[in-house]
Every structure is written in structure tokens, then in C-alpha cells.
Short mmCIF file of C-alpha atoms in Angstrom, two decimals:
data_model
loop_
_atom_site.label_atom_id
_atom_site.label_comp_id
_atom_site.label_asym_id
_atom_site.label_seq_id
_atom_site.Cartn_x
_atom_site.Cartn_y
_atom_site.Cartn_z
CA MET A 229 9.81 -16.68 -64.19
CA GLN A 230 10.81 -17.66 -60.51
CA ALA A 231 14.55 -15.74 -61.18
CA SER A 232 12.45 -12.57 -62.02
CA GLU A 233 11.06 -13.42 -58.49
CA SER A 234 14.01 -14.33 -56.26
CA LEU A 235 16.63 -11.45 -57.81
CA SER A 236 15.51 -8.92 -54.69
CA ILE A 237 17.94 -8.02 -52.94
CA TRP A 238 17.18 -9.53 -49.55
CA SER A 239 16.43 -12.72 -51.22
CA LEU A 240 19.71 -12.67 -52.59
CA ILE A 241 21.15 -12.04 -48.66
CA VAL A 242 18.80 -15.32 -47.21
CA GLN A 243 19.55 -17.35 -49.12
CA ALA A 244 23.87 -16.55 -49.66
CA SER A 245 25.90 -19.09 -48.12
CA PHE A 246 26.96 -19.18 -44.27
CA LEU A 247 30.32 -17.96 -45.22
CA VAL A 248 28.87 -14.32 -47.23
CA GLN A 249 26.12 -14.12 -44.69
CA ALA A 250 28.76 -14.25 -41.68
CA VAL A 251 30.95 -11.53 -43.54
CA MET A 252 28.10 -9.19 -44.41
CA ALA A 253 26.91 -9.99 -40.39
CA ILE A 254 30.01 -8.50 -38.88
CA LEU A 255 29.84 -5.62 -41.80
CA LEU A 256 26.39 -5.11 -40.40
CA LEU A 257 27.69 -4.72 -37.00
CA ALA A 258 30.68 -2.92 -38.38
CA SER A 259 28.48 -0.18 -39.69
CA VAL A 260 26.13 -0.44 -36.81
CA VAL A 261 28.93 0.69 -34.37
CA SER A 262 30.63 2.83 -36.07
CA TRP A 263 27.51 4.95 -36.59
CA VAL A 264 26.92 5.41 -32.87
CA MET A 265 30.76 6.25 -32.61
CA ILE A 266 29.95 9.01 -35.22
CA VAL A 267 27.19 10.34 -33.19
CA ASN A 268 28.54 10.20 -29.97
CA ARG A 269 31.92 11.41 -31.43
CA GLY A 270 30.06 14.31 -33.08
CA MET A 271 28.12 15.35 -30.09
CA TYR A 272 30.72 15.79 -27.70
CA GLN A 273 32.95 17.76 -29.94
CA ARG A 274 30.58 20.02 -30.16
CA ARG A 275 29.43 20.14 -26.87
CA ALA A 276 33.36 21.27 -26.38
CA LYS A 277 34.16 23.55 -29.02
CA ARG A 278 30.57 25.94 -27.25
CA LEU A 279 31.78 24.98 -23.78
CA TYR A 280 35.35 26.15 -25.10
CA THR A 281 34.01 29.37 -26.39
CA GLU A 282 32.08 29.82 -23.34
CA PHE A 283 35.08 29.26 -21.06
CA GLU A 284 36.74 31.67 -22.85
CA LYS A 285 34.46 34.96 -23.36
CA ARG A 286 34.34 34.32 -19.04
CA PHE A 287 37.75 33.99 -18.65
CA TRP A 288 38.55 37.39 -20.65
CA SER A 289 36.03 39.55 -19.24
CA GLY A 290 38.02 40.43 -16.19
CA ILE A 291 36.57 38.43 -13.66
CA ASP A 292 38.60 38.08 -10.97
CA LEU A 293 40.49 34.26 -11.25
CA THR A 294 39.32 32.53 -7.49
CA GLN A 295 36.36 33.50 -8.39
CA LEU A 296 35.54 31.93 -11.32
CA TYR A 297 38.00 28.99 -9.90
CA LYS A 298 34.59 28.69 -7.30
CA GLN A 299 31.84 29.59 -9.55
CA GLY A 300 32.68 25.96 -10.44
CA ASN A 301 32.96 24.05 -7.88
CA ASN A 302 29.58 23.23 -8.08
CA ARG A 303 29.59 21.68 -10.97
CA ALA A 304 33.31 20.22 -10.34
CA ASN A 305 31.62 18.06 -7.25
CA ALA A 306 28.63 16.75 -9.94
CA GLY A 307 30.85 16.13 -12.33
CA ALA A 308 29.50 18.03 -15.40
CA ILE A 309 32.45 20.03 -16.16
CA ASP A 310 34.45 19.32 -19.21
CA GLY A 311 36.86 20.19 -21.87
CA VAL A 312 38.77 23.46 -21.42
CA GLU A 313 37.30 24.51 -17.69
CA ASN A 314 39.52 21.88 -16.62
CA ILE A 315 42.67 22.25 -17.80
CA PHE A 316 41.79 25.75 -16.53
CA ARG A 317 41.05 24.63 -12.25
CA ALA A 318 43.89 21.94 -12.29
CA GLY A 319 46.11 24.55 -12.83
CA PHE A 320 44.82 27.12 -10.41
CA LYS A 321 44.61 24.31 -8.19
CA GLU A 322 47.95 23.43 -8.31
CA PHE A 323 49.51 27.27 -8.39
CA SER A 324 47.18 28.36 -5.61
CA ARG A 325 48.41 25.18 -3.36
CA LEU A 326 51.40 26.02 -4.00
CA ARG A 327 51.71 29.39 -2.65
CA GLN A 328 49.58 28.29 0.32
CA GLN A 329 52.01 26.02 1.39
CA GLY A 330 54.38 29.11 0.77
CA ALA A 331 56.52 27.87 -1.97
CA VAL A 332 58.88 31.38 -2.36
CA ASP A 333 60.58 30.03 -5.28
CA ALA A 334 58.38 31.52 -8.27
CA GLU A 335 60.24 29.02 -10.95
CA ALA A 336 59.14 26.54 -8.87
CA VAL A 337 55.09 27.59 -8.56
CA MET A 338 54.97 28.23 -12.53
CA GLN A 339 56.79 24.49 -12.89
CA GLY A 340 54.23 23.09 -11.05
CA THR A 341 51.61 24.36 -12.24
CA GLU A 342 52.16 23.82 -15.51
CA ARG A 343 52.70 20.62 -15.31
CA ALA A 344 49.54 20.30 -13.60
CA MET A 345 47.91 21.58 -16.26
CA ARG A 346 50.34 19.50 -18.70
CA VAL A 347 49.08 16.73 -17.50
CA ALA A 348 44.76 18.26 -17.86
CA LEU A 349 45.25 18.95 -21.68
CA ALA A 350 46.74 15.69 -22.24
CA ARG A 351 43.53 14.17 -20.39
CA GLU A 352 41.55 16.57 -22.63
CA GLU A 353 43.17 15.41 -25.24
CA GLU A 354 42.51 11.41 -25.01
CA LYS A 355 38.86 12.29 -24.61
CA LEU A 356 38.24 14.37 -27.97
CA GLU A 357 40.09 11.84 -29.67
CA ALA A 358 38.37 8.59 -27.57
CA ASN A 359 36.77 6.36 -30.32
CA LEU A 360 38.73 7.59 -33.20
CA ALA A 361 40.93 4.92 -33.90
CA PHE A 362 37.94 2.44 -33.73
CA LEU A 363 36.28 4.27 -36.81
CA ALA A 364 40.08 4.66 -38.76
CA SER A 365 39.83 1.03 -38.38
CA VAL A 366 36.31 0.43 -39.49
CA ALA A 367 37.16 2.36 -42.55
CA SER A 368 40.25 0.70 -43.80
CA VAL A 369 39.17 -2.54 -42.64
CA SER A 370 35.79 -3.19 -44.02
CA PRO A 371 35.99 -2.65 -47.73
CA TYR A 372 38.34 -5.62 -47.39
CA ILE A 373 36.10 -8.21 -45.44
CA GLY A 374 33.53 -7.15 -48.10
CA LEU A 375 35.48 -8.28 -50.78
CA PHE A 376 36.99 -11.21 -48.97
CA GLY A 377 32.94 -12.30 -49.11
CA THR A 378 32.79 -11.40 -52.65
CA VAL A 379 35.79 -13.23 -53.92
CA TRP A 380 34.70 -16.35 -51.81
CA GLY A 381 31.05 -16.18 -53.51
CA ILE A 382 32.42 -15.65 -56.63
CA MET A 383 34.63 -18.71 -55.96
CA ASN A 384 31.38 -20.83 -55.41
CA SER A 385 29.42 -19.66 -57.70
CA PHE A 386 32.52 -20.10 -60.54
CA ARG A 387 33.15 -24.15 -59.33
CA GLY A 388 28.87 -24.77 -59.51
CA LEU A 389 30.15 -23.18 -63.61
CA ALA A 390 31.99 -25.84 -63.71
CA ASN A 391 29.81 -28.52 -63.61
CA VAL A 392 27.25 -27.04 -66.13
CA HIS A 393 28.40 -27.92 -69.63
CA GLN A 394 26.03 -24.94 -71.35
CA ALA A 395 27.19 -21.99 -69.22
CA THR A 396 25.33 -18.85 -69.81
CA LEU A 397 25.06 -15.75 -68.14
CA ALA A 398 21.86 -16.69 -66.24
CA THR A 399 23.90 -19.70 -64.05
CA VAL A 400 26.98 -17.18 -63.22
CA ALA A 401 25.26 -14.60 -62.86
CA PRO A 402 22.49 -14.64 -59.30
CA GLY A 403 25.98 -16.05 -57.88
CA ILE A 404 28.38 -12.76 -58.23
CA SER A 405 24.98 -10.42 -57.57
CA GLU A 406 25.10 -12.16 -54.67
CA ALA A 407 28.63 -11.78 -54.17
CA LEU A 408 28.50 -7.87 -55.08
CA VAL A 409 26.46 -7.47 -51.78
CA ALA A 410 28.63 -7.92 -49.50
CA THR A 411 31.73 -5.39 -51.11
CA ALA A 412 28.30 -2.95 -50.90
CA MET A 413 27.67 -3.22 -47.67
CA GLY A 414 31.81 -3.05 -46.68
CA LEU A 415 32.13 0.25 -49.01
CA PHE A 416 28.53 1.29 -47.18
CA ALA A 417 30.44 0.45 -43.58
CA ALA A 418 33.02 2.12 -44.41
CA ILE A 419 32.45 5.57 -46.49
CA PRO A 420 30.94 6.85 -43.48
CA ALA A 421 33.77 6.34 -41.32
CA VAL A 422 36.62 7.51 -43.71
CA LEU A 423 34.53 10.84 -43.62
CA ALA A 424 33.74 10.84 -40.12
CA TYR A 425 37.05 10.04 -38.77
CA ASN A 426 38.59 13.05 -40.96
CA ARG A 427 36.35 15.06 -39.69
CA TYR A 428 36.83 14.39 -36.02
CA SER A 429 40.81 14.28 -36.21
CA ALA A 430 41.11 17.68 -37.78
CA ARG A 431 37.90 18.94 -35.20
CA ALA A 432 40.00 16.92 -32.23
CA GLU A 433 43.10 18.78 -33.41
CA SER A 434 42.05 21.79 -33.84
CA LEU A 435 39.72 21.82 -30.48
CA ALA A 436 43.61 20.97 -28.54
CA GLY A 437 45.14 23.75 -30.32
CA ASN A 438 43.16 25.83 -28.92
CA TYR A 439 43.38 24.02 -25.72
CA GLU A 440 47.02 24.35 -25.42
CA THR A 441 46.87 28.65 -26.72
CA PHE A 442 44.59 28.49 -23.10
CA SER A 443 47.22 27.21 -21.29
CA GLU A 444 49.85 29.08 -22.51
CA GLU A 445 47.67 31.96 -22.09
CA LEU A 446 46.57 31.10 -18.36
CA SER A 447 50.28 29.90 -17.73
CA SER A 448 51.70 33.74 -17.94
CA PHE A 449 48.60 35.02 -17.26
CA LEU A 450 49.90 33.55 -13.41
CA HIS A 451 53.59 34.17 -14.04
CA ARG A 452 52.72 37.80 -14.38
CA LYS A 453 50.46 37.91 -11.22
CA LEU A 454 53.30 35.71 -9.32
CA HIS A 455 55.57 38.28 -10.27
CA SER A 456 53.97 41.52 -9.52
CA ASN A 457 53.44 39.76 -5.94
CA VAL A 458 56.93 39.48 -5.04
CA ALA A 459 57.68 42.80 -6.74
CA MET B 337 33.29 12.41 -14.08
CA ARG B 338 33.19 11.03 -18.06
CA THR B 339 30.32 8.76 -17.49
CA ALA B 340 28.10 11.11 -16.14
CA LEU B 341 28.90 12.32 -19.34
CA ALA B 342 28.76 9.58 -21.41
CA LYS B 343 25.56 7.94 -20.78
CA PRO B 344 22.72 10.10 -21.91
CA GLY B 345 24.69 11.71 -25.29
CA LEU B 346 25.58 7.29 -25.53
CA MET B 347 21.98 6.32 -25.73
CA VAL B 348 20.97 8.86 -27.77
CA SER B 349 24.12 7.65 -30.35
CA ILE B 350 22.59 3.96 -30.28
CA SER B 351 19.49 4.27 -30.94
CA VAL B 352 20.27 6.58 -33.62
CA SER B 353 22.38 4.43 -35.57
CA VAL B 354 20.06 1.62 -34.65
CA ILE B 355 17.48 3.18 -35.99
CA PHE B 356 19.01 4.07 -39.02
CA HIS B 357 20.52 1.00 -39.98
CA GLY B 358 16.90 -0.16 -39.66
CA ILE B 359 15.58 1.79 -42.30
CA LEU B 360 17.89 0.78 -44.32
CA ILE B 361 17.55 -2.64 -43.88
CA TYR B 362 13.54 -2.26 -44.14
CA LEU B 363 13.80 -0.16 -47.66
CA VAL B 364 16.18 -2.38 -49.06
CA ALA B 365 13.80 -5.24 -47.94
CA LEU B 366 10.57 -3.83 -49.05
CA GLY B 367 11.85 -0.81 -51.14
CA TRP B 368 12.15 -0.65 -54.20
CA GLU B 369 12.12 -4.01 -55.53
CA GLU B 370 8.48 -4.31 -54.99
CA THR B 371 7.27 -1.53 -57.70
CA LYS B 372 9.19 -3.64 -60.65
CA GLN B 373 7.61 -6.89 -59.46
CA SER B 374 4.16 -5.79 -59.08
CA GLU B 375 3.90 -4.57 -62.43
CA VAL B 376 5.46 -7.55 -63.77
CA ARG B 377 2.81 -10.39 -61.23
CA ASN B 378 -0.21 -8.74 -61.10
CA PRO B 379 -1.63 -7.81 -63.86
CA PRO B 380 -4.60 -5.15 -63.92
CA ARG B 381 -7.55 -6.73 -62.68
CA VAL B 382 -10.71 -4.33 -64.03
CA VAL B 383 -13.04 -3.24 -61.33
CA GLN B 384 -16.02 -1.93 -62.67
CA ALA B 385 -17.84 1.23 -60.37
CA THR B 386 -21.42 1.60 -61.52
CA ILE B 387 -23.59 3.79 -60.22
CA VAL B 388 -26.88 1.95 -58.35
CA GLU B 389 -29.45 4.82 -57.93
CA LEU B 390 -32.12 3.70 -55.46
CA THR B 391 -35.15 4.24 -56.76
CA GLN B 392 -37.20 5.39 -54.59
CA LYS B 393 -39.78 3.06 -53.74
CA ALA B 394 -43.34 4.17 -54.24
CA PRO B 395 -45.78 3.78 -51.51
CA THR B 396 -46.40 0.01 -51.82
CA GLN B 397 -49.07 -0.50 -49.65
CA ALA B 398 -52.01 -0.55 -51.62
CA THR B 399 -54.14 2.52 -50.53
CA LYS B 400 -57.05 1.38 -48.09
CA LEU B 401 -60.36 1.89 -48.92
CA LYS B 402 -61.05 4.05 -46.07
CA GLU B 403 -64.29 3.07 -45.60
CA GLU B 404 -66.21 6.13 -45.41
CA PRO B 405 -68.52 6.11 -42.29
CA LYS B 406 -71.43 5.70 -43.29
CA PRO B 407 -74.14 8.55 -42.63
CA LYS B 408 -76.83 7.97 -40.28
CA LYS B 409 -79.90 8.02 -41.05
CA ILE B 410 -81.48 10.31 -39.41
CA ASP B 411 -84.73 9.59 -38.43
CA LEU B 412 -86.45 12.39 -36.59
CA THR B 413 -89.90 10.97 -38.35
CA LYS B 414 -90.83 7.95 -36.09
CA LYS B 415 -93.39 9.89 -33.93
CA LYS B 416 -96.25 8.75 -34.71
CA ARG B 417 -98.90 11.73 -34.07
CA GLU B 418 -101.78 11.27 -36.57
CA ALA B 419 -101.79 15.39 -37.12
CA GLU B 420 -98.06 15.27 -38.05
CA LEU B 421 -98.40 13.29 -40.86
CA ALA B 422 -97.88 15.62 -43.26
CA GLU B 423 -94.64 17.01 -41.42
CA LYS B 424 -93.62 13.64 -41.46
CA LYS B 425 -94.26 12.92 -44.77
CA ARG B 426 -92.53 16.18 -46.08
CA GLN B 427 -89.99 15.22 -43.76
CA ALA B 428 -89.88 11.75 -44.87
CA GLN B 429 -89.70 13.45 -48.56
CA ILE B 430 -86.94 15.74 -47.42
CA ALA B 431 -85.03 12.89 -46.17
CA GLU B 432 -85.36 10.88 -49.17
CA LYS B 433 -83.93 14.01 -50.92
CA LYS B 434 -81.61 14.32 -48.53
CA ARG B 435 -80.67 10.21 -49.39
CA GLN B 436 -80.73 10.84 -52.79
CA LYS B 437 -78.36 13.34 -52.15
CA GLU B 438 -76.16 12.00 -49.63
CA LEU B 439 -76.26 8.78 -52.64
CA GLU B 440 -75.56 10.95 -55.02
CA GLU B 441 -72.37 12.01 -53.40
CA LYS B 442 -71.26 9.43 -52.05
CA LYS B 443 -71.33 7.96 -55.49
CA LYS B 444 -69.44 10.57 -56.77
CA ARG B 445 -67.12 10.25 -54.42
CA GLU B 446 -66.51 6.66 -54.90
CA ALA B 447 -65.90 7.17 -58.08
CA LYS B 448 -63.40 10.15 -57.45
CA LYS B 449 -61.75 7.73 -54.65
CA LYS B 450 -61.98 4.52 -57.68
CA ALA B 451 -60.11 6.82 -60.43
CA GLU B 452 -57.65 7.88 -57.91
CA GLU B 453 -57.19 4.14 -56.73
CA LYS B 454 -56.83 3.39 -60.56
CA ARG B 455 -54.39 6.07 -60.77
CA LYS B 456 -52.20 4.88 -58.06
CA GLN B 457 -52.09 1.56 -58.96
CA GLU B 458 -51.42 2.76 -62.63
CA GLU B 459 -48.55 5.10 -60.95
CA LEU B 460 -47.58 1.81 -59.01
CA ALA B 461 -47.68 -0.52 -62.15
CA LYS B 462 -45.31 1.94 -63.85
CA ALA B 463 -42.54 2.48 -61.04
CA GLU B 464 -43.12 -1.04 -60.88
CA ALA B 465 -42.10 -1.76 -64.46
CA LEU B 466 -39.59 0.78 -64.40
CA LYS B 467 -38.06 -0.71 -61.70
CA ARG B 468 -37.80 -4.22 -63.63
CA GLN B 469 -36.62 -2.42 -66.32
CA LYS B 470 -33.55 -1.39 -64.40
CA ALA B 471 -32.95 -4.30 -62.68
CA LEU B 472 -32.97 -5.92 -66.27
CA GLU B 473 -30.53 -3.68 -67.08
CA GLU B 474 -28.25 -3.81 -63.96
CA GLU B 475 -28.24 -7.78 -64.91
CA LEU B 476 -27.70 -6.96 -68.37
CA GLU B 477 -24.16 -5.07 -67.53
CA ARG B 478 -23.45 -7.03 -64.75
CA VAL B 479 -23.30 -10.11 -66.94
CA GLU B 480 -21.37 -8.42 -69.71
CA GLN B 481 -18.91 -7.41 -67.04
CA GLU B 482 -19.18 -11.14 -65.76
CA ARG B 483 -17.75 -11.95 -69.09
CA LEU B 484 -15.38 -9.09 -70.01
CA GLN B 485 -14.04 -10.50 -66.59
CA GLN B 486 -13.57 -13.42 -67.61
CA GLN B 487 -12.08 -12.77 -70.72
CA LEU B 488 -9.56 -10.39 -69.40
CA GLN B 489 -8.93 -13.26 -66.57
CA GLU B 490 -8.73 -15.89 -69.98
CA GLU B 491 -5.90 -13.99 -71.84
CA ILE B 492 -4.01 -13.24 -68.91
CA GLU B 493 -3.95 -16.92 -68.01
CA ALA B 494 -3.34 -17.70 -72.09
CA ALA B 495 -0.78 -15.11 -71.60
CA GLU B 496 1.22 -16.82 -68.83
CA ALA B 497 0.76 -20.46 -69.95
CA ALA B 498 2.33 -19.38 -73.05
CA GLU B 499 5.25 -17.37 -71.09
CA ARG B 500 5.86 -20.53 -69.41
CA ALA B 501 5.65 -22.90 -72.19
CA LEU B 502 8.86 -20.35 -73.75
CA ILE B 503 10.63 -20.58 -70.70
CA ALA B 504 10.31 -24.40 -70.50
CA GLU B 505 11.33 -24.79 -74.17
CA GLN B 506 14.25 -22.55 -73.09
CA GLN B 507 15.29 -24.81 -70.45
CA ALA B 508 15.15 -27.92 -72.98
CA GLU B 509 17.07 -26.66 -75.87
CA ALA B 510 19.67 -25.64 -73.05
CA THR B 511 19.49 -29.21 -71.12
CA ALA B 512 19.38 -30.55 -75.50
CA GLN B 513 22.69 -28.42 -75.51
CA SER B 514 24.64 -29.84 -72.55
CA TYR B 515 23.80 -32.95 -73.85
CA VAL B 516 24.94 -32.26 -77.33
CA ALA B 517 27.96 -31.18 -76.01
CA LEU B 518 28.88 -33.94 -73.65
CA ILE B 519 28.02 -36.39 -76.96
CA SER B 520 30.14 -34.54 -79.20
CA GLN B 521 32.83 -34.43 -76.36
CA ARG B 522 32.61 -38.47 -76.23
CA ILE B 523 32.62 -39.17 -79.67
CA GLU B 524 35.62 -36.94 -80.23
CA GLN B 525 37.25 -39.50 -77.14
CA PHE B 526 36.98 -42.50 -79.75
CA TRP B 527 37.50 -40.54 -83.23
CA SER B 528 40.94 -40.95 -85.06
CA ARG B 529 41.31 -38.86 -87.51
CA PRO B 530 42.97 -40.10 -91.16
CA PRO B 531 45.80 -38.68 -92.01
CA SER B 532 43.95 -37.31 -95.14
CA ALA B 533 42.15 -35.46 -93.27
CA ARG B 534 42.25 -31.39 -93.81
CA THR B 535 41.30 -28.22 -92.30
CA GLY B 536 38.00 -27.58 -93.65
CA MET B 537 36.72 -30.97 -94.19
CA ARG B 538 33.34 -30.96 -92.96
CA CYS B 539 31.21 -33.84 -92.71
CA GLU B 540 27.94 -34.25 -90.88
CA LEU B 541 26.38 -37.37 -89.91
CA LEU B 542 22.97 -38.21 -88.78
CA ILE B 543 22.72 -40.19 -85.58
CA GLN B 544 19.92 -42.37 -85.11
CA LEU B 545 19.05 -42.94 -80.88
CA VAL B 546 16.55 -44.56 -78.99
CA PRO B 547 15.57 -43.77 -75.34
CA THR B 548 18.05 -45.58 -73.42
CA GLY B 549 21.14 -43.68 -75.44
CA ARG B 550 22.44 -46.63 -77.13
CA VAL B 551 23.29 -45.70 -80.98
CA VAL B 552 20.56 -47.78 -83.49
CA ASN B 553 21.57 -46.33 -86.44
CA VAL B 554 24.26 -43.74 -88.61
CA SER B 555 24.65 -42.44 -91.58
CA ILE B 556 26.47 -40.33 -93.76
CA ALA B 557 23.94 -36.58 -94.34
CA SER B 558 26.51 -34.83 -96.12
CA SER B 559 29.83 -36.28 -97.54
CA SER B 560 33.44 -34.22 -96.62
CA GLY B 561 34.29 -35.80 -100.32
CA ASN B 562 37.05 -38.25 -98.92
CA SER B 563 35.98 -41.63 -98.15
CA ALA B 564 38.32 -42.15 -95.75
CA PHE B 565 37.19 -39.40 -92.92
CA ASP B 566 33.46 -40.07 -93.45
CA ARG B 567 34.33 -43.75 -92.52
CA SER B 568 36.65 -42.91 -89.42
CA ALA B 569 33.75 -40.48 -88.22
CA GLU B 570 31.26 -43.18 -88.54
CA GLN B 571 33.48 -45.95 -86.68
CA ALA B 572 33.91 -43.45 -84.07
CA VAL B 573 30.10 -43.15 -83.36
CA LEU B 574 29.77 -46.46 -83.49
CA LYS B 575 32.86 -47.14 -80.99
CA ALA B 576 30.97 -45.25 -78.06
CA GLU B 577 28.01 -47.39 -79.02
CA GLN B 578 25.58 -45.88 -75.97
CA PHE B 579 25.21 -42.73 -74.06
CA ARG B 580 24.09 -43.31 -71.20
CA GLU B 581 23.21 -39.77 -70.20
CA LEU B 582 20.51 -39.88 -72.42
CA GLN B 583 18.53 -42.02 -69.77
CA GLN B 584 17.81 -38.89 -67.82
CA LEU B 585 15.80 -36.68 -70.14
CA GLU B 586 12.78 -36.06 -69.91
CA PRO B 587 11.00 -37.93 -73.07
CA GLU B 588 9.46 -35.16 -74.54
CA VAL B 589 12.79 -33.41 -74.81
CA PHE B 590 14.26 -36.59 -76.03
CA GLU B 591 12.09 -37.19 -78.79
CA ARG B 592 12.60 -33.09 -80.53
CA TYR B 593 16.08 -33.32 -79.81
CA PHE B 594 17.54 -36.87 -79.77
CA ARG B 595 16.08 -39.48 -81.70
CA GLU B 596 17.43 -37.93 -84.72
CA LEU B 597 20.51 -36.29 -83.78
CA ARG B 598 22.71 -34.33 -86.18
CA ILE B 599 26.83 -33.41 -85.97
CA VAL B 600 29.24 -32.10 -87.41
CA PHE B 601 32.68 -33.27 -87.74
CA ASN B 602 34.93 -31.43 -88.62
CA PRO B 603 39.25 -32.13 -87.99
CA GLN B 604 39.39 -28.38 -85.70
CA ASP B 605 36.89 -29.90 -83.21
CA LEU B 606 33.82 -31.26 -82.85
CA ARG B 607 30.64 -28.58 -83.52
CA LEU B 608 27.29 -29.64 -84.11
#
């Protein structure tokens, strides 16, 4: 009678030993934080993708590059620019600055521009992959933490069993059930983290590839411009 | 530059995550366990709905006898003119006639009224009777329902009591089992098996105990056929002398399982 009433999952959690409860709390926290990051990264990457397609369309619409640069000035001051446009701005700024300074050597101008773009590219890649390391560690560690809680709980329930002469299933079952809740929670935290990590790292990689292609295109564009001017 | 972007997004993601986990915890805490349990815990309580018809109350106020305004006597002929005596007489006659007529009419009306009243009273009485009957019926029904309810309650209680008793018995048996295991373990410590003991020998002892756990008598319930073996078993029990642990047992459990305890000896190990 009493047993059937007390076997809800909630009461199992409440009645668990302190260590198992601590393990559960850690796992819950990890799950909450990893979900924060999952949602946050998802939103950021989706936005970056959208910005990329939009900017590329504008870039290839045949607009003058100086004008394109000027269009972004306001937003750049407000700090609202993200993604590929940053790379463009960094490269173009360096390019126009070097030319204004009267650097005659086309090779030197191109080198400076490319370096500036590389820096911006690295920064953007870093932004795309931020927090993914945390997701990866939650994905790999939380099953172990859960298992630890389970092993500890089972250990205790068997130790309690040693004092009983007549060992029935009913004396062990609640302890084991309680202990298994920890593993369940570990898996619950780990599975979304693994999925999100795989998905987001793949997406970040493809976006970074896109950025790189774009920076190559831009540098070839500038190169052509430089050489046509010289000639 | 980055914070401006991250702030709103961060708030959204934190709230999404927290809400998601909150829902999950709520489901775990209250969700699917509840349905299963309530089925067992709360036996359905039958409440029968009855339609109580509000009988339209018959106009209760007794129809008051409307006092008929008495016709005024018209004495027109009060003038005392001798010449008009005849006239007066005639008029008196007319008045008399009129009066009689009126009287008759009044009687008639009264009779009619009376009849009406009687009818109304009868109706009232009928309605009253009907109401009473209905009330009686309702009362009967209510009593019947109460009886049913009580019966149901009693049945439920009986079932619960039976279940409790069953569980208690199971528990008692489990504790008894563990004590028996303890006793046989103790006896085994004192048991030195004779060399003539062979596997397959089986000797059953009947041990009589008192609530302090002391052994008061040992007898052989069924012999193994080897008297040395039987004696060794008996000696082992006598050496054990007292099982103090039995003092912790509840009296009824002791009476049931340990007043007379049968223990089977065989050389492999001790078995009940």
C-alpha cells in the first residue's frame, strides 16, 4: 500500500540520498545551461546565414563597393553588423586606407588587405563556434555523471541489503529505481547536447567555408581593380 | 558589438530553456503517475442524480370569502302620505318581491360560491396529498440511496481491511522467514555432524520455544534412520539453547510461527 504510493518518480527523487540528489541537481543545471546555449547558437547561426545570403545578393548586384561600404556605416556605428559584412568592411577599409596613403606597390596593398580580412574571418569563425565546446563537454560528461549517481545509489541499496536476512525483490527495487533516475537524467542532458553539437558544428563549418570563399572573391575583385587602375 | 546582439537573444534562450525544463519537471512530478494511482486509491463513489421537480404550489391562500356587499334596502316608501298608502303598499310589495328575488339570488350565489370553495379546497387537498406522496417517495429514495452508499462504503472498507491484513500477513511471513533463517544459521554453528552422515539423510525436528527465545523441548518429528545423526541434530539445538532475537518479535507472529518450529536437517546444509 505504502509502497505503491511512494513509487512516483518525484518521490524517488525526493527520497534519494544526498549525493544522488547532488548529482541530479548538477545534471539538471547542465541540461538547463546547455539548452540556453542550444537556443542561443541556433538563433545566431540562423541569423548569420540569412545575413550572408542577403549581403551576397547586394554584393553581386553590381553596386559600387564604396557605396556598399558607406551603406553599412550607420549600422557599424550602432554595432549591428554581423557575419560576412564584417569581413568585407575590414578588407575594404584596409584597401582604401592603403591606397590613400599612396602605397604604390600593388602587391603590398593586396597583402595588407588579405591580412585584415583573415583577421576578421578568424573572429567571425570564433563567433560561430562559441559555446560549442561547452555543449560537447555536456554531451560527453553528463552520462558519466549520471552513471556515477546510479552506481552510488545501487551500492547503497546493496549495502542495505546485507543487513536483511530475507532478501526479496521489494527490498532492492526502490533503491535501484531511485539510482536509475540519475542515469536517465544524464542521458536526458546528453542527447540534445550531442545532437546540437553535431548540427551546429556542421553548420558553423559550412558558414565558415562560405565566408572564406567570399573573402577570396573579394580579394580577387580588389586585385583586379588595383591592376586595372595601375594600367 | 557582440553584446548588443547577444542580449535579446540570450534572454529569449534562457527563458525558453527554463520554461522547457519547468514543464518537464511538472510532468514528471504530477503527470502520468497520478492517473494510475487515483484508480487504485479512490474507489468510485456513486452519486446518483435525481430530478427534483418543483411542484407548482397551488394557490395556498384560502380563497377569502369576498364579502358581498349587502344590497341596500331601498326604502323609498317612507313618505307617510295617506294617499300614497296604496302606492306604498304596492311599492312595499315590489320591494318585498325584489328583496325576495335578491335573497334568492344571494342564496344561489352563495351556494355557487360554496361549491366553488369546496372545489378549491378539494383541489388544494389533492395537491397537498400529491405533494405529500411525492415527498414520501423522495424520502424513500433518499433513504434507499443512503443505504446503498453505506453498503458501498462498507464493502470498500472491508476490501481495504482485507488488503491490509493480507499485506500484514505477508510482512509477518517475511520477518518469520528471516528469523527462521537466523535460527537455522545459529543451529548449524553448533552442529557437529557424525561421520556416518550421508547426503540424502533427512531428519526433521520439532522445537518448542517460549517467547524469551528459550528452547523448552526438542523432539524428533521424523527420523533419518540413523540414530547418531538424529542425536547430533538434537544436541545442536540443545546447545544453541536460546535465541534472544525472538524477543523482538510481535507476540502474534511468535505464536503463529515459533511456538512450535519445524526444522529439517540434512548434511548439505540446513533447510527448513
